[in-house]
Short mmCIF file of C-alpha atoms and ligand atoms in Angstrom, two decimals:
data_model
loop_
_atom_site.label_atom_id
_atom_site.label_comp_id
_atom_site.label_asym_id
_atom_site.label_seq_id
_atom_site.Cartn_x
_atom_site.Cartn_y
_atom_site.Cartn_z
CA MET B 18 54.08 53.93 -78.37
CA THR B 19 53.14 51.67 -75.46
CA PRO B 20 52.18 48.12 -76.44
CA TYR B 21 48.70 47.00 -75.45
CA THR B 22 47.58 43.40 -74.88
CA VAL B 23 44.01 42.24 -74.30
CA ILE B 24 43.48 39.27 -71.97
CA GLY B 25 40.09 37.72 -72.57
CA GLY B 26 38.39 34.40 -72.04
CA TYR B 27 35.18 33.09 -70.54
CA LEU B 28 34.11 33.53 -66.91
CA GLY B 29 36.52 31.89 -64.50
CA ALA B 30 39.03 30.64 -67.10
CA GLY B 31 42.06 32.11 -65.26
CA LYS B 32 42.58 35.67 -66.54
CA THR B 33 43.29 37.18 -63.11
CA THR B 34 45.50 34.19 -62.29
CA LEU B 35 47.53 35.01 -65.42
CA ILE B 36 47.92 38.65 -64.39
CA ARG B 37 49.01 37.61 -60.92
CA HIS B 38 51.54 35.25 -62.46
CA LEU B 39 52.95 38.01 -64.68
CA LEU B 40 53.18 40.39 -61.72
CA GLU B 41 55.05 37.78 -59.72
CA HIS B 42 57.53 37.24 -62.58
CA PRO B 43 57.85 40.73 -64.11
CA GLU B 44 61.38 40.36 -65.52
CA GLY B 45 61.87 44.10 -65.16
CA GLN B 46 58.66 45.07 -66.96
CA ARG B 47 56.39 47.70 -65.42
CA LEU B 48 52.83 46.75 -66.26
CA GLY B 49 49.86 49.06 -66.53
CA LEU B 50 46.72 47.10 -65.73
CA LEU B 51 43.13 47.81 -66.54
CA ILE B 52 40.81 45.44 -64.73
CA ASN B 53 37.13 45.20 -65.60
CA ASP B 54 34.90 43.37 -63.16
CA PHE B 55 31.18 43.03 -62.64
CA GLY B 56 30.73 44.00 -59.03
CA ALA B 57 30.64 47.41 -57.40
CA ILE B 58 33.85 46.38 -55.65
CA ASN B 59 36.44 45.06 -58.05
CA ILE B 60 37.34 41.72 -56.52
CA ASP B 61 39.88 40.91 -59.23
CA ALA B 62 41.72 44.20 -58.63
CA ALA B 63 41.74 43.52 -54.88
CA LEU B 64 43.34 40.14 -55.56
CA ILE B 65 46.20 41.75 -57.44
CA SER B 66 48.49 43.25 -54.86
CA ASN B 67 51.93 44.17 -56.07
CA ALA B 68 53.88 47.39 -55.98
CA ASN B 69 55.47 47.23 -59.40
CA HIS B 70 52.47 48.17 -61.48
CA ASN B 71 49.69 50.70 -61.86
CA THR B 72 46.09 49.59 -61.91
CA VAL B 73 42.94 51.27 -63.07
CA GLU B 74 39.67 49.54 -62.26
CA LEU B 75 36.45 49.60 -64.19
CA THR B 76 33.53 48.20 -62.25
CA ASN B 77 29.81 47.64 -62.61
CA GLY B 78 29.50 46.07 -65.99
CA CYS B 79 31.13 44.74 -69.09
CA ILE B 80 33.55 47.11 -70.82
CA CYS B 81 32.75 46.04 -74.33
CA CYS B 82 29.09 47.00 -73.87
CA SER B 83 28.72 50.00 -71.68
CA LEU B 84 31.94 51.70 -70.78
CA SER B 85 33.39 53.02 -74.02
CA ASP B 86 34.04 56.50 -72.66
CA GLY B 87 35.27 55.24 -69.32
CA PHE B 88 37.59 52.89 -71.12
CA ASP B 89 39.35 55.65 -73.07
CA GLU B 90 39.74 57.70 -69.90
CA ALA B 91 41.12 54.70 -68.05
CA LEU B 92 43.71 54.13 -70.76
CA SER B 93 44.75 57.79 -70.63
CA THR B 94 45.09 57.58 -66.85
CA LEU B 95 47.33 54.54 -67.20
CA LEU B 96 49.52 56.21 -69.81
CA ASP B 97 49.89 59.32 -67.62
CA PHE B 98 51.39 57.41 -64.71
CA ASN B 99 54.94 58.34 -63.92
CA PRO B 100 56.91 56.25 -64.66
CA ARG B 101 54.88 55.30 -67.68
CA PRO B 102 54.08 51.58 -67.92
CA ASP B 103 56.20 49.54 -70.34
CA HIS B 104 53.16 47.56 -71.42
CA VAL B 105 49.41 47.96 -70.90
CA LEU B 106 47.35 44.84 -70.17
CA VAL B 107 43.58 44.82 -69.98
CA GLU B 108 41.66 42.04 -68.26
CA ALA B 109 38.32 41.89 -70.01
CA SER B 110 35.28 40.74 -68.10
CA GLY B 111 34.57 37.08 -68.83
CA VAL B 112 31.90 37.86 -71.41
CA ALA B 113 33.50 40.84 -73.15
CA ASP B 114 34.11 40.66 -76.87
CA VAL B 115 37.90 40.74 -77.15
CA ARG B 116 37.89 42.12 -80.69
CA THR B 117 35.96 45.18 -79.55
CA LEU B 118 38.56 45.75 -76.85
CA ALA B 119 41.45 45.19 -79.23
CA GLN B 120 40.18 48.16 -81.22
CA TYR B 121 41.21 50.38 -78.32
CA GLY B 122 44.76 49.68 -79.44
CA HIS B 123 44.15 52.76 -81.61
CA HIS B 124 44.07 54.97 -78.52
CA PRO B 125 46.70 57.74 -78.81
CA GLY B 126 50.04 56.54 -77.47
CA LEU B 127 49.08 52.84 -77.64
CA SER B 128 49.75 50.18 -80.23
CA LEU B 129 47.96 46.84 -80.23
CA SER B 130 50.36 44.07 -79.32
CA GLY B 131 48.02 41.08 -79.30
CA ILE B 132 45.06 39.17 -77.87
CA ILE B 133 45.54 36.39 -75.33
CA VAL B 134 42.52 34.21 -74.67
CA VAL B 135 42.57 32.07 -71.53
CA ILE B 136 40.44 28.94 -71.60
CA ASP B 137 39.34 26.43 -68.98
CA SER B 138 40.61 23.22 -70.59
CA GLU B 139 38.14 21.13 -68.62
CA THR B 140 35.00 22.89 -69.78
CA ILE B 141 35.80 24.73 -73.02
CA CYS B 142 34.33 22.13 -75.41
CA GLN B 143 31.10 21.99 -73.44
CA GLN B 144 30.94 25.81 -73.38
CA ALA B 145 31.50 25.98 -77.13
CA GLU B 146 28.46 23.76 -77.66
CA ASP B 147 26.23 25.65 -75.28
CA ARG B 148 23.35 27.23 -77.16
CA TYR B 149 23.61 30.48 -75.22
CA VAL B 150 27.31 31.10 -74.75
CA GLY B 151 28.76 28.93 -77.55
CA ASN B 152 29.08 31.85 -79.97
CA THR B 153 30.81 34.06 -77.41
CA VAL B 154 33.33 31.34 -76.64
CA LEU B 155 34.00 30.49 -80.30
CA ARG B 156 34.50 34.17 -81.09
CA HIS B 157 37.08 34.37 -78.30
CA LEU B 158 38.96 31.44 -79.85
CA LEU B 159 38.87 32.91 -83.35
CA ALA B 160 40.11 36.30 -82.18
CA ALA B 161 43.00 34.91 -80.14
CA ASP B 162 46.60 35.37 -81.17
CA LEU B 163 47.56 33.06 -78.30
CA ILE B 164 45.24 30.61 -76.53
CA LEU B 165 46.36 29.82 -73.02
CA ALA B 166 44.90 26.34 -72.47
CA ASN B 167 44.77 26.64 -68.69
CA LYS B 168 43.74 24.16 -65.95
CA GLN B 169 45.61 21.28 -67.58
CA ASP B 170 45.64 19.62 -64.15
CA LEU B 171 41.90 18.99 -64.49
CA ILE B 172 42.14 16.88 -67.67
CA SER B 173 43.73 13.53 -68.60
CA GLU B 174 46.58 12.93 -71.02
CA GLN B 175 44.13 11.76 -73.69
CA GLU B 176 41.91 14.80 -73.14
CA ARG B 177 44.97 17.04 -73.58
CA LYS B 178 45.65 15.50 -76.99
CA ASP B 179 42.01 15.76 -78.03
CA LEU B 180 41.84 19.36 -76.86
CA GLY B 181 44.95 20.29 -78.83
CA LEU B 182 43.36 18.91 -82.02
CA TRP B 183 40.02 20.54 -81.31
CA LEU B 184 41.65 23.93 -80.71
CA SER B 185 43.73 23.77 -83.87
CA GLU B 186 40.49 23.16 -85.79
CA LYS B 187 38.52 25.92 -84.10
CA SER B 188 41.34 28.47 -84.17
CA PRO B 189 43.90 27.42 -86.78
CA GLN B 190 45.79 30.75 -86.63
CA SER B 191 46.41 30.86 -82.88
CA LEU B 192 49.43 29.72 -80.97
CA ILE B 193 48.29 27.26 -78.28
CA TRP B 194 50.08 27.21 -74.93
CA PRO B 195 49.00 24.58 -72.36
CA ALA B 196 49.34 25.74 -68.75
CA GLN B 197 48.49 25.24 -65.12
CA GLN B 198 47.78 28.22 -62.91
CA ALA B 199 48.06 30.34 -66.08
CA ALA B 200 51.86 30.11 -65.89
CA LEU B 201 52.71 31.84 -69.15
CA PRO B 202 56.25 33.32 -69.25
CA ILE B 203 56.08 37.11 -69.44
CA GLU B 204 58.32 37.26 -72.49
CA ILE B 205 55.77 35.13 -74.35
CA ALA B 206 52.77 37.04 -72.98
CA LEU B 207 54.11 40.45 -73.89
CA GLY B 208 55.59 39.22 -77.15
CA VAL B 209 52.27 37.94 -78.53
CA GLU B 210 51.83 39.71 -81.80
CA SER B 211 48.56 40.66 -83.34
CA ARG B 212 47.78 39.08 -86.66
CA ALA B 213 44.86 41.46 -87.09
CA GLN B 214 44.95 43.33 -90.37
CA GLU B 215 44.26 47.03 -90.15
CA GLN B 216 41.19 46.67 -92.35
CA SER B 217 39.61 44.11 -90.01
CA MET B 218 40.26 46.34 -87.01
CA PRO B 219 38.35 49.50 -87.83
CA GLN B 220 38.49 52.31 -85.32
CA LEU B 221 35.62 52.31 -82.89
CA ASP B 222 32.80 54.60 -83.71
CA HIS B 223 32.31 56.26 -80.38
CA ALA B 224 29.10 57.91 -81.51
CA SER B 225 27.53 54.49 -81.63
CA SER B 226 26.89 52.56 -78.46
CA GLU B 227 26.60 49.34 -80.42
CA HIS B 228 29.45 46.97 -81.00
CA ALA B 229 29.81 44.44 -83.71
CA PHE B 230 28.73 41.45 -81.68
CA ALA B 231 26.02 41.28 -79.06
CA HIS B 232 26.94 38.59 -76.55
CA PRO B 233 24.14 37.03 -74.48
CA THR B 234 23.05 39.15 -71.58
CA PHE B 235 24.43 38.20 -68.25
CA ALA B 236 22.80 39.07 -64.98
CA ARG B 237 24.58 39.87 -61.78
CA TRP B 238 23.79 39.42 -58.12
CA VAL B 239 25.77 41.43 -55.60
CA TRP B 240 25.46 40.65 -51.92
CA GLN B 241 26.88 42.75 -49.15
CA MET B 242 27.56 40.55 -46.17
CA PRO B 243 26.55 42.49 -43.03
CA TYR B 244 29.00 40.83 -40.64
CA ALA B 245 31.71 38.20 -40.37
CA VAL B 246 30.56 34.58 -40.62
CA THR B 247 32.19 31.24 -39.94
CA ARG B 248 33.79 29.36 -42.79
CA GLN B 249 31.50 26.43 -42.06
CA ALA B 250 28.40 28.62 -42.36
CA LEU B 251 29.69 30.05 -45.62
CA GLU B 252 30.26 26.56 -47.02
CA GLY B 253 26.66 25.79 -46.06
CA PHE B 254 25.44 28.68 -48.17
CA LEU B 255 27.64 27.77 -51.13
CA ASP B 256 26.35 24.18 -51.00
CA HIS B 257 22.92 25.48 -51.91
CA LEU B 258 23.79 27.71 -54.85
CA PRO B 259 21.48 27.08 -57.79
CA SER B 260 23.07 25.67 -60.95
CA SER B 261 22.18 28.88 -62.81
CA VAL B 262 25.15 30.53 -61.06
CA ILE B 263 27.95 30.28 -63.61
CA ARG B 264 30.50 32.24 -61.61
CA LEU B 265 30.68 33.51 -58.04
CA LYS B 266 33.51 35.23 -56.25
CA GLY B 267 34.04 37.30 -53.17
CA LEU B 268 36.13 38.38 -50.22
CA ILE B 269 34.45 37.72 -46.89
CA ASP B 270 35.50 38.19 -43.25
CA SER B 271 35.30 34.92 -41.38
CA ASP B 272 36.41 33.24 -38.16
CA GLN B 273 39.57 32.37 -40.14
CA GLY B 274 40.27 35.90 -41.39
CA VAL B 275 39.57 37.15 -44.91
CA LEU B 276 38.45 34.33 -47.20
CA GLU B 277 38.62 34.47 -50.99
CA ILE B 278 35.70 32.54 -52.45
CA GLN B 279 35.88 31.29 -56.02
CA VAL B 280 33.15 29.27 -57.70
CA VAL B 281 33.48 28.35 -61.38
CA GLY B 282 30.62 26.08 -62.45
CA ALA B 283 30.80 22.99 -60.27
CA ARG B 284 34.25 23.81 -58.85
CA ARG B 285 34.77 25.80 -55.71
CA THR B 286 37.74 26.97 -53.64
CA LEU B 287 38.02 28.98 -50.44
CA ARG B 288 41.43 30.42 -49.53
CA LYS B 289 42.66 32.49 -46.62
CA ARG B 290 43.74 35.91 -47.86
CA SER B 291 44.60 37.76 -44.68
CA GLU B 292 47.11 39.93 -46.58
CA ILE B 293 44.40 41.51 -48.71
CA GLN B 294 43.17 44.96 -47.80
CA HIS B 295 39.59 44.76 -48.97
CA GLU B 296 37.03 47.48 -48.83
CA GLY B 297 33.96 45.48 -48.01
CA GLN B 298 32.49 42.07 -47.74
CA GLN B 299 30.97 41.24 -51.02
CA LEU B 300 29.85 38.24 -53.01
CA VAL B 301 29.23 38.67 -56.73
CA ALA B 302 27.43 36.01 -58.76
CA ILE B 303 26.92 35.95 -62.52
CA GLY B 304 24.48 33.95 -64.60
CA LEU B 305 22.71 34.07 -67.90
CA ASN B 306 19.47 35.88 -68.54
CA PRO B 307 16.70 34.76 -68.28
CA HIS B 308 17.72 31.66 -66.29
CA PHE B 309 19.46 33.55 -63.54
CA ASP B 310 17.18 34.77 -60.80
CA ALA B 311 18.83 37.36 -58.57
CA GLU B 312 15.73 37.66 -56.38
CA SER B 313 15.80 33.99 -55.46
CA LEU B 314 19.49 34.36 -54.57
CA ASP B 315 18.53 37.27 -52.33
CA ARG B 316 15.95 35.07 -50.62
CA LEU B 317 18.46 32.23 -50.29
CA ALA B 318 21.03 34.55 -48.72
CA ASN B 319 18.51 36.20 -46.37
CA ASP B 320 17.13 32.83 -45.22
CA TRP B 321 20.66 31.57 -44.70
CA LEU B 322 21.65 34.63 -42.66
CA ALA B 323 18.51 34.26 -40.54
CA SER B 324 19.29 30.57 -39.94
CA ILE B 325 22.88 31.18 -38.85
CA THR B 326 21.87 34.11 -36.64
CA GLN B 327 19.35 31.89 -34.83
CA ALA B 328 21.80 28.98 -34.49
N1 LIG L 412 42.49 23.66 -60.95
C1 LIG L 412 42.93 24.82 -61.45
N2 LIG L 412 42.33 25.96 -61.05
C2 LIG L 412 42.80 27.12 -61.58
C3 LIG L 412 43.87 27.17 -62.52
N3 LIG L 412 44.07 28.45 -62.87
C4 LIG L 412 43.17 29.19 -62.17
N4 LIG L 412 42.40 28.39 -61.39
C5 LIG L 412 41.31 28.78 -60.48
O1 LIG L 412 40.16 29.17 -61.24
C6 LIG L 412 39.40 30.14 -60.52
C7 LIG L 412 39.13 31.35 -61.42
O2 LIG L 412 40.36 31.96 -61.73
P1 LIG L 412 40.46 33.51 -62.12
O3 LIG L 412 41.88 33.78 -62.47
O4 LIG L 412 39.82 34.35 -61.10
O5 LIG L 412 39.56 33.49 -63.44
P2 LIG L 412 39.09 34.75 -64.30
O6 LIG L 412 39.11 34.32 -65.71
O7 LIG L 412 39.87 35.96 -63.94
O8 LIG L 412 37.58 34.90 -63.78
P3 LIG L 412 36.56 36.14 -64.11
O9 LIG L 412 37.36 37.41 -64.08
O10 LIG L 412 35.54 36.07 -63.00
O11 LIG L 412 35.95 35.83 -65.44
C8 LIG L 412 40.23 30.49 -59.28
O12 LIG L 412 39.73 29.75 -58.19
C9 LIG L 412 41.63 30.03 -59.67
O13 LIG L 412 42.43 29.72 -58.55
C10 LIG L 412 44.48 25.93 -62.91
O14 LIG L 412 45.41 25.85 -63.72
N5 LIG L 412 43.96 24.80 -62.34
MG1 LIG L 413 39.21 37.83 -63.37
#
């Protein structure tokens, strides 16, 4: 049986950063990765470049809602790789219900190892109180076997103590591991053991498209950049993003080579990623229905392109 670990956590918490960390410190483990992302081009999968693993990508939606058949097939594909992975890790999309995904641990040849939930230590308490996403976030915490309290660099010493207490109240059963850059040792990550009882983890009923918990509906905006732009122009566009954009990411050709764009709430980073072979220039933004207006983002992007073309 191949052990199977689900990596969940809200949008932008650091799930892909954790997978990159594990790939950089594999300690002899061959990982099989299943990466679910929202866009037509899987930006997270493109960001993971390492020879010592096999990756299957699932794009265009959230796996816990719409891809139940595709998910089983993807797991079979991973298990058929030669050599077979030592451990299968799935990165859930930031809104996926991790319990639903943990149920795939019943797939033939797999055994559920555990659920890791990555949190953004700066914003988790605020997210938990949000009337729209609070339930999703609290369910993540309750389902976690290990909570990776990431982005510790963004909070003070006092906030770290307060967060530790808050987490032990919200998720008394979970192990809590504070981290920066999702630096969780692989022996801990792969050793996380599920405390789920068989009776609380019923097998998925594939005849039903419903899952136990309906998370709020998230809307997506995907923008194909027609040509390379300057970094300065790109920053100009990002300066004007509406606050309804919860998460934005992309790989864009610029005057400085390929740029990785990451926006999580109010925080934004642009990094040169010339080593990445990417298939297209794409920005993907995610927001909550009904507040998120993809058409107005289209207008914003078109107006911006027109303004930089004229300049
Ligand atoms: N300041 C800070 N930023 C971090 C840390 N860990 C990750 N990040 C940044 O947070 C952003 C989002 O990280 P990802 O790993 O892509 O997050 P994710 O959970 O995979 O995001 P989605 O898949 O879109 O839900 C990136 O810009 C990371 O570089 C950290 O410890 N501190
Ligand atoms: Mg990710």
